[in-house]
GROMACS .gro file of C-alpha atoms in nm:
model
  253
    1UNK     CA    1  18.103  13.608  17.627
    2UNK     CA    2  18.033  13.956  17.497
    3UNK     CA    3  18.397  14.053  17.541
    4UNK     CA    4  18.511  13.751  17.336
    5UNK     CA    5  18.267  13.835  17.060
    6UNK     CA    6  18.390  14.191  17.063
    7UNK     CA    7  18.750  14.065  17.035
    8UNK     CA    8  18.658  13.846  16.740
    9UNK     CA    9  18.464  14.115  16.554
   10UNK     CA   10  18.777  14.291  16.421
   11UNK     CA   11  18.899  13.963  16.272
   12UNK     CA   12  18.561  13.894  16.118
   13UNK     CA   13  18.549  14.247  15.977
   14UNK     CA   14  18.897  14.206  15.828
   15UNK     CA   15  18.808  13.875  15.668
   16UNK     CA   16  18.484  14.019  15.531
   17UNK     CA   17  18.666  14.321  15.390
   18UNK     CA   18  18.925  14.095  15.222
   19UNK     CA   19  18.650  13.882  15.071
   20UNK     CA   20  18.470  14.189  14.941
   21UNK     CA   21  18.794  14.327  14.791
   22UNK     CA   22  18.864  13.994  14.622
   23UNK     CA   23  18.514  13.983  14.478
   24UNK     CA   24  18.545  14.342  14.355
   25UNK     CA   25  18.883  14.271  14.193
   26UNK     CA   26  18.745  13.959  14.027
   27UNK     CA   27  18.445  14.150  13.893
   28UNK     CA   28  18.672  14.425  13.763
   29UNK     CA   29  18.895  14.171  13.589
   30UNK     CA   30  18.595  14.005  13.432
   31UNK     CA   31  18.465  14.340  13.309
   32UNK     CA   32  18.795  14.403  13.132
   33UNK     CA   33  18.768  14.082  12.931
   34UNK     CA   34  18.620  14.105  12.579
   35UNK     CA   35  18.257  14.000  12.574
   36UNK     CA   36  18.217  13.976  12.196
   37UNK     CA   37  18.329  13.644  12.044
   38UNK     CA   38  18.272  13.788  11.693
   39UNK     CA   39  18.604  13.843  11.515
   40UNK     CA   40  18.709  13.976  11.176
   41UNK     CA   41  18.817  13.716  10.922
   42UNK     CA   42  19.194  13.688  10.911
   43UNK     CA   43  19.361  13.679  10.570
   44UNK     CA   44  19.726  13.593  10.593
   45UNK     CA   45  19.988  13.695  10.341
   46UNK     CA   46  19.991  13.463  10.042
   47UNK     CA   47  19.627  13.356  10.072
   48UNK     CA   48  19.383  13.392   9.783
   49UNK     CA   49  19.015  13.361   9.698
   50UNK     CA   50  18.799  13.322   9.386
   51UNK     CA   51  18.442  13.443   9.344
   52UNK     CA   52  18.201  13.317   9.076
   53UNK     CA   53  17.880  13.518   9.044
   54UNK     CA   54  17.562  13.530   8.839
   55UNK     CA   55  17.287  13.793   8.831
   56UNK     CA   56  16.943  13.837   8.678
   57UNK     CA   57  16.742  14.161   8.655
   58UNK     CA   58  16.393  14.187   8.501
   59UNK     CA   59  16.246  14.533   8.444
   60UNK     CA   60  15.906  14.655   8.322
   61UNK     CA   61  15.874  15.015   8.202
   62UNK     CA   62  15.559  15.117   8.016
   63UNK     CA   63  15.511  14.885   7.718
   64UNK     CA   64  15.863  14.746   7.735
   65UNK     CA   65  15.997  14.445   7.921
   66UNK     CA   66  16.372  14.422   7.972
   67UNK     CA   67  16.570  14.123   8.092
   68UNK     CA   68  16.933  14.134   8.192
   69UNK     CA   69  17.177  13.864   8.300
   70UNK     CA   70  17.546  13.844   8.372
   71UNK     CA   71  17.829  13.619   8.486
   72UNK     CA   72  18.137  13.740   8.674
   73UNK     CA   73  18.470  13.612   8.799
   74UNK     CA   74  18.688  13.783   9.063
   75UNK     CA   75  19.028  13.670   9.192
   76UNK     CA   76  19.187  13.817   9.503
   77UNK     CA   77  19.538  13.775   9.644
   78UNK     CA   78  19.669  13.897   9.981
   79UNK     CA   79  20.015  14.042   9.934
   80UNK     CA   80  20.043  14.112  10.309
   81UNK     CA   81  19.807  14.092  10.604
   82UNK     CA   82  19.682  14.443  10.517
   83UNK     CA   83  19.725  14.472  10.138
   84UNK     CA   84  19.522  14.276   9.883
   85UNK     CA   85  19.497  14.297   9.504
   86UNK     CA   86  19.206  14.190   9.284
   87UNK     CA   87  19.121  14.129   8.920
   88UNK     CA   88  18.768  14.086   8.788
   89UNK     CA   89  18.595  14.028   8.457
   90UNK     CA   90  18.257  13.916   8.330
   91UNK     CA   91  18.003  13.896   8.050
   92UNK     CA   92  17.649  14.031   8.032
   93UNK     CA   93  17.347  14.008   7.802
   94UNK     CA   94  17.019  14.197   7.771
   95UNK     CA   95  16.690  14.153   7.588
   96UNK     CA   96  16.413  14.409   7.548
   97UNK     CA   97  16.066  14.345   7.412
   98UNK     CA   98  15.844  14.645   7.342
   99UNK     CA   99  15.501  14.703   7.184
  100UNK     CA  100  15.423  15.028   7.002
  101UNK     CA  101  15.086  15.199   6.958
  102UNK     CA  102  15.003  14.990   6.652
  103UNK     CA  103  15.053  14.668   6.847
  104UNK     CA  104  15.375  14.577   6.671
  105UNK     CA  105  15.625  14.394   6.888
  106UNK     CA  106  15.994  14.474   6.859
  107UNK     CA  107  16.266  14.263   7.018
  108UNK     CA  108  16.624  14.377   7.065
  109UNK     CA  109  16.912  14.207   7.239
  110UNK     CA  110  17.283  14.238   7.292
  111UNK     CA  111  17.568  14.062   7.466
  112UNK     CA  112  17.908  14.194   7.558
  113UNK     CA  113  18.225  14.138   7.750
  114UNK     CA  114  18.250  14.368   8.052
  115UNK     CA  115  18.626  14.409   8.022
  116UNK     CA  116  18.889  14.372   8.291
  117UNK     CA  117  18.925  14.561   8.620
  118UNK     CA  118  19.221  14.553   8.857
  119UNK     CA  119  19.232  14.695   9.206
  120UNK     CA  120  19.403  14.711   9.543
  121UNK     CA  121  19.285  14.761   9.900
  122UNK     CA  122  19.480  14.846  10.214
  123UNK     CA  123  19.318  14.777  10.552
  124UNK     CA  124  19.443  14.947  10.866
  125UNK     CA  125  19.422  14.798  11.212
  126UNK     CA  126  19.217  14.923  11.501
  127UNK     CA  127  18.865  14.890  11.625
  128UNK     CA  128  18.698  15.014  11.306
  129UNK     CA  129  18.947  14.861  11.058
  130UNK     CA  130  18.935  15.150  10.807
  131UNK     CA  131  19.042  15.066  10.452
  132UNK     CA  132  19.128  15.252  10.131
  133UNK     CA  133  19.062  15.101   9.790
  134UNK     CA  134  19.144  15.180   9.427
  135UNK     CA  135  18.986  15.007   9.129
  136UNK     CA  136  19.079  15.069   8.763
  137UNK     CA  137  18.870  14.954   8.469
  138UNK     CA  138  19.098  14.903   8.170
  139UNK     CA  139  18.987  15.041   7.829
  140UNK     CA  140  18.964  14.701   7.659
  141UNK     CA  141  18.602  14.714   7.539
  142UNK     CA  142  18.590  15.063   7.387
  143UNK     CA  143  18.435  15.221   7.698
  144UNK     CA  144  18.747  15.410   7.805
  145UNK     CA  145  18.908  15.423   8.148
  146UNK     CA  146  18.716  15.395   8.475
  147UNK     CA  147  18.882  15.479   8.807
  148UNK     CA  148  18.711  15.437   9.144
  149UNK     CA  149  18.853  15.533   9.482
  150UNK     CA  150  18.682  15.427   9.804
  151UNK     CA  151  18.712  15.451  10.182
  152UNK     CA  152  18.530  15.222  10.424
  153UNK     CA  153  18.513  15.125  10.789
  154UNK     CA  154  18.328  14.867  10.996
  155UNK     CA  155  18.231  14.802  11.356
  156UNK     CA  156  18.165  14.465  11.519
  157UNK     CA  157  17.931  14.420  11.811
  158UNK     CA  158  17.812  14.063  11.843
  159UNK     CA  159  17.584  13.972  11.673
  160UNK     CA  160  17.589  14.285  11.450
  161UNK     CA  161  17.833  14.404  11.183
  162UNK     CA  162  17.799  14.770  11.085
  163UNK     CA  163  17.984  14.917  10.787
  164UNK     CA  164  17.993  15.233  10.576
  165UNK     CA  165  18.158  15.316  10.243
  166UNK     CA  166  18.220  15.634  10.042
  167UNK     CA  167  18.330  15.605   9.678
  168UNK     CA  168  18.404  15.839   9.388
  169UNK     CA  169  18.431  15.728   9.024
  170UNK     CA  170  18.583  15.893   8.718
  171UNK     CA  171  18.506  15.781   8.361
  172UNK     CA  172  18.697  15.900   8.058
  173UNK     CA  173  18.390  15.880   7.833
  174UNK     CA  174  18.109  15.975   8.073
  175UNK     CA  175  18.030  16.189   8.375
  176UNK     CA  176  18.187  16.125   8.719
  177UNK     CA  177  17.980  16.000   9.011
  178UNK     CA  178  17.989  15.958   9.388
  179UNK     CA  179  17.814  15.712   9.617
  180UNK     CA  180  17.759  15.666   9.989
  181UNK     CA  181  17.653  15.334  10.134
  182UNK     CA  182  17.586  15.177  10.471
  183UNK     CA  183  17.496  14.825  10.575
  184UNK     CA  184  17.422  14.604  10.872
  185UNK     CA  185  17.483  14.233  10.908
  186UNK     CA  186  17.328  13.996  11.161
  187UNK     CA  187  17.534  13.689  11.250
  188UNK     CA  188  17.282  13.412  11.315
  189UNK     CA  189  17.542  13.143  11.384
  190UNK     CA  190  17.881  13.023  11.260
  191UNK     CA  191  17.738  12.940  10.918
  192UNK     CA  192  17.462  13.194  10.848
  193UNK     CA  193  17.482  13.574  10.825
  194UNK     CA  194  17.199  13.802  10.710
  195UNK     CA  195  17.265  14.147  10.565
  196UNK     CA  196  17.081  14.459  10.453
  197UNK     CA  197  17.231  14.768  10.289
  198UNK     CA  198  17.147  15.094  10.117
  199UNK     CA  199  17.351  15.293   9.861
  200UNK     CA  200  17.283  15.648   9.744
  201UNK     CA  201  17.451  15.748   9.415
  202UNK     CA  202  17.473  16.072   9.220
  203UNK     CA  203  17.609  16.126   8.869
  204UNK     CA  204  17.729  16.476   8.782
  205UNK     CA  205  17.536  16.520   8.459
  206UNK     CA  206  17.259  16.750   8.339
  207UNK     CA  207  16.906  16.638   8.430
  208UNK     CA  208  17.035  16.334   8.620
  209UNK     CA  209  16.843  16.220   8.927
  210UNK     CA  210  17.011  16.054   9.224
  211UNK     CA  211  16.959  15.681   9.250
  212UNK     CA  212  16.902  15.461   9.554
  213UNK     CA  213  16.980  15.091   9.578
  214UNK     CA  214  16.835  14.880   9.859
  215UNK     CA  215  16.975  14.532   9.909
  216UNK     CA  216  16.902  14.234  10.129
  217UNK     CA  217  17.068  13.895  10.132
  218UNK     CA  218  17.261  13.640  10.325
  219UNK     CA  219  17.576  13.429  10.339
  220UNK     CA  220  17.597  13.057  10.408
  221UNK     CA  221  17.941  12.920  10.491
  222UNK     CA  222  17.987  12.552  10.411
  223UNK     CA  223  18.335  12.544  10.567
  224UNK     CA  224  18.644  12.762  10.595
  225UNK     CA  225  18.715  12.721  10.223
  226UNK     CA  226  18.378  12.781  10.056
  227UNK     CA  227  18.065  12.990  10.101
  228UNK     CA  228  17.765  13.107   9.898
  229UNK     CA  229  17.600  13.449   9.903
  230UNK     CA  230  17.258  13.559   9.774
  231UNK     CA  231  17.138  13.917   9.734
  232UNK     CA  232  16.823  14.086   9.606
  233UNK     CA  233  16.826  14.454   9.507
  234UNK     CA  234  16.575  14.727   9.438
  235UNK     CA  235  16.701  15.024   9.234
  236UNK     CA  236  16.501  15.347   9.254
  237UNK     CA  237  16.561  15.641   9.018
  238UNK     CA  238  16.301  15.915   9.039
  239UNK     CA  239  15.963  15.743   9.019
  240UNK     CA  240  16.094  15.431   8.845
  241UNK     CA  241  16.227  15.115   9.004
  242UNK     CA  242  16.382  14.786   8.898
  243UNK     CA  243  16.475  14.468   9.081
  244UNK     CA  244  16.755  14.216   9.058
  245UNK     CA  245  16.888  13.901   9.219
  246UNK     CA  246  17.243  13.766   9.235
  247UNK     CA  247  17.418  13.450   9.353
  248UNK     CA  248  17.790  13.424   9.434
  249UNK     CA  249  18.015  13.133   9.526
  250UNK     CA  250  18.345  13.206   9.702
  251UNK     CA  251  18.628  12.953   9.719
  252UNK     CA  252  18.942  12.999   9.932
  253UNK     CA  253  19.215  12.743   9.855
   0.00000   0.00000   0.00000
């Protein structure tokens, strides 16, 4: 009996070793499979999108109360899978009510067309999908030229979306500026995404303080063609701050 068991042991050992090797190979194969179902949105050549936005920004400084509002329209067209072009325009209005030392109230207001901006963005492939952008504000409203170049990258790790952007702007009638921003998005489900971001800006002018913009908002996707985005902002310059809220609707035919 013992001799038979001894004769069978090599076969049992071989079968056990084969089973262990198969399990190890299966585990290795499973480890090589992507574990993140989160994917970047794919924009094929010839596709387009339209964004309609509105914003409102109240501000209180000393004895003055300022209200600002604006409407915007942006159209985007994908020339190729990597290259897209955009055009945007909008109108804005402001109203300021102030009280002087004698208790006299003064009200001022203005409305204007924001002009027309055209731009292009090229997105490279790879894990971080870096992109380069160029935006040109045309001198149609008497404000001169405005040229902004930007570079950005993003990283996806379900359920998070991390991104960073560096931009530099040149204005023909004012001082140039640079900005650095970073943001994080949290994908709740297929329809809802929450996002927070921070932007630090600096204008190269005498006695100009750097400004910080903190934003928080979310995106709700109705379907593959339409979505709505809300965002609240807090702008901080020196010891002063102002808030704003915006709402955008995006339609993809």
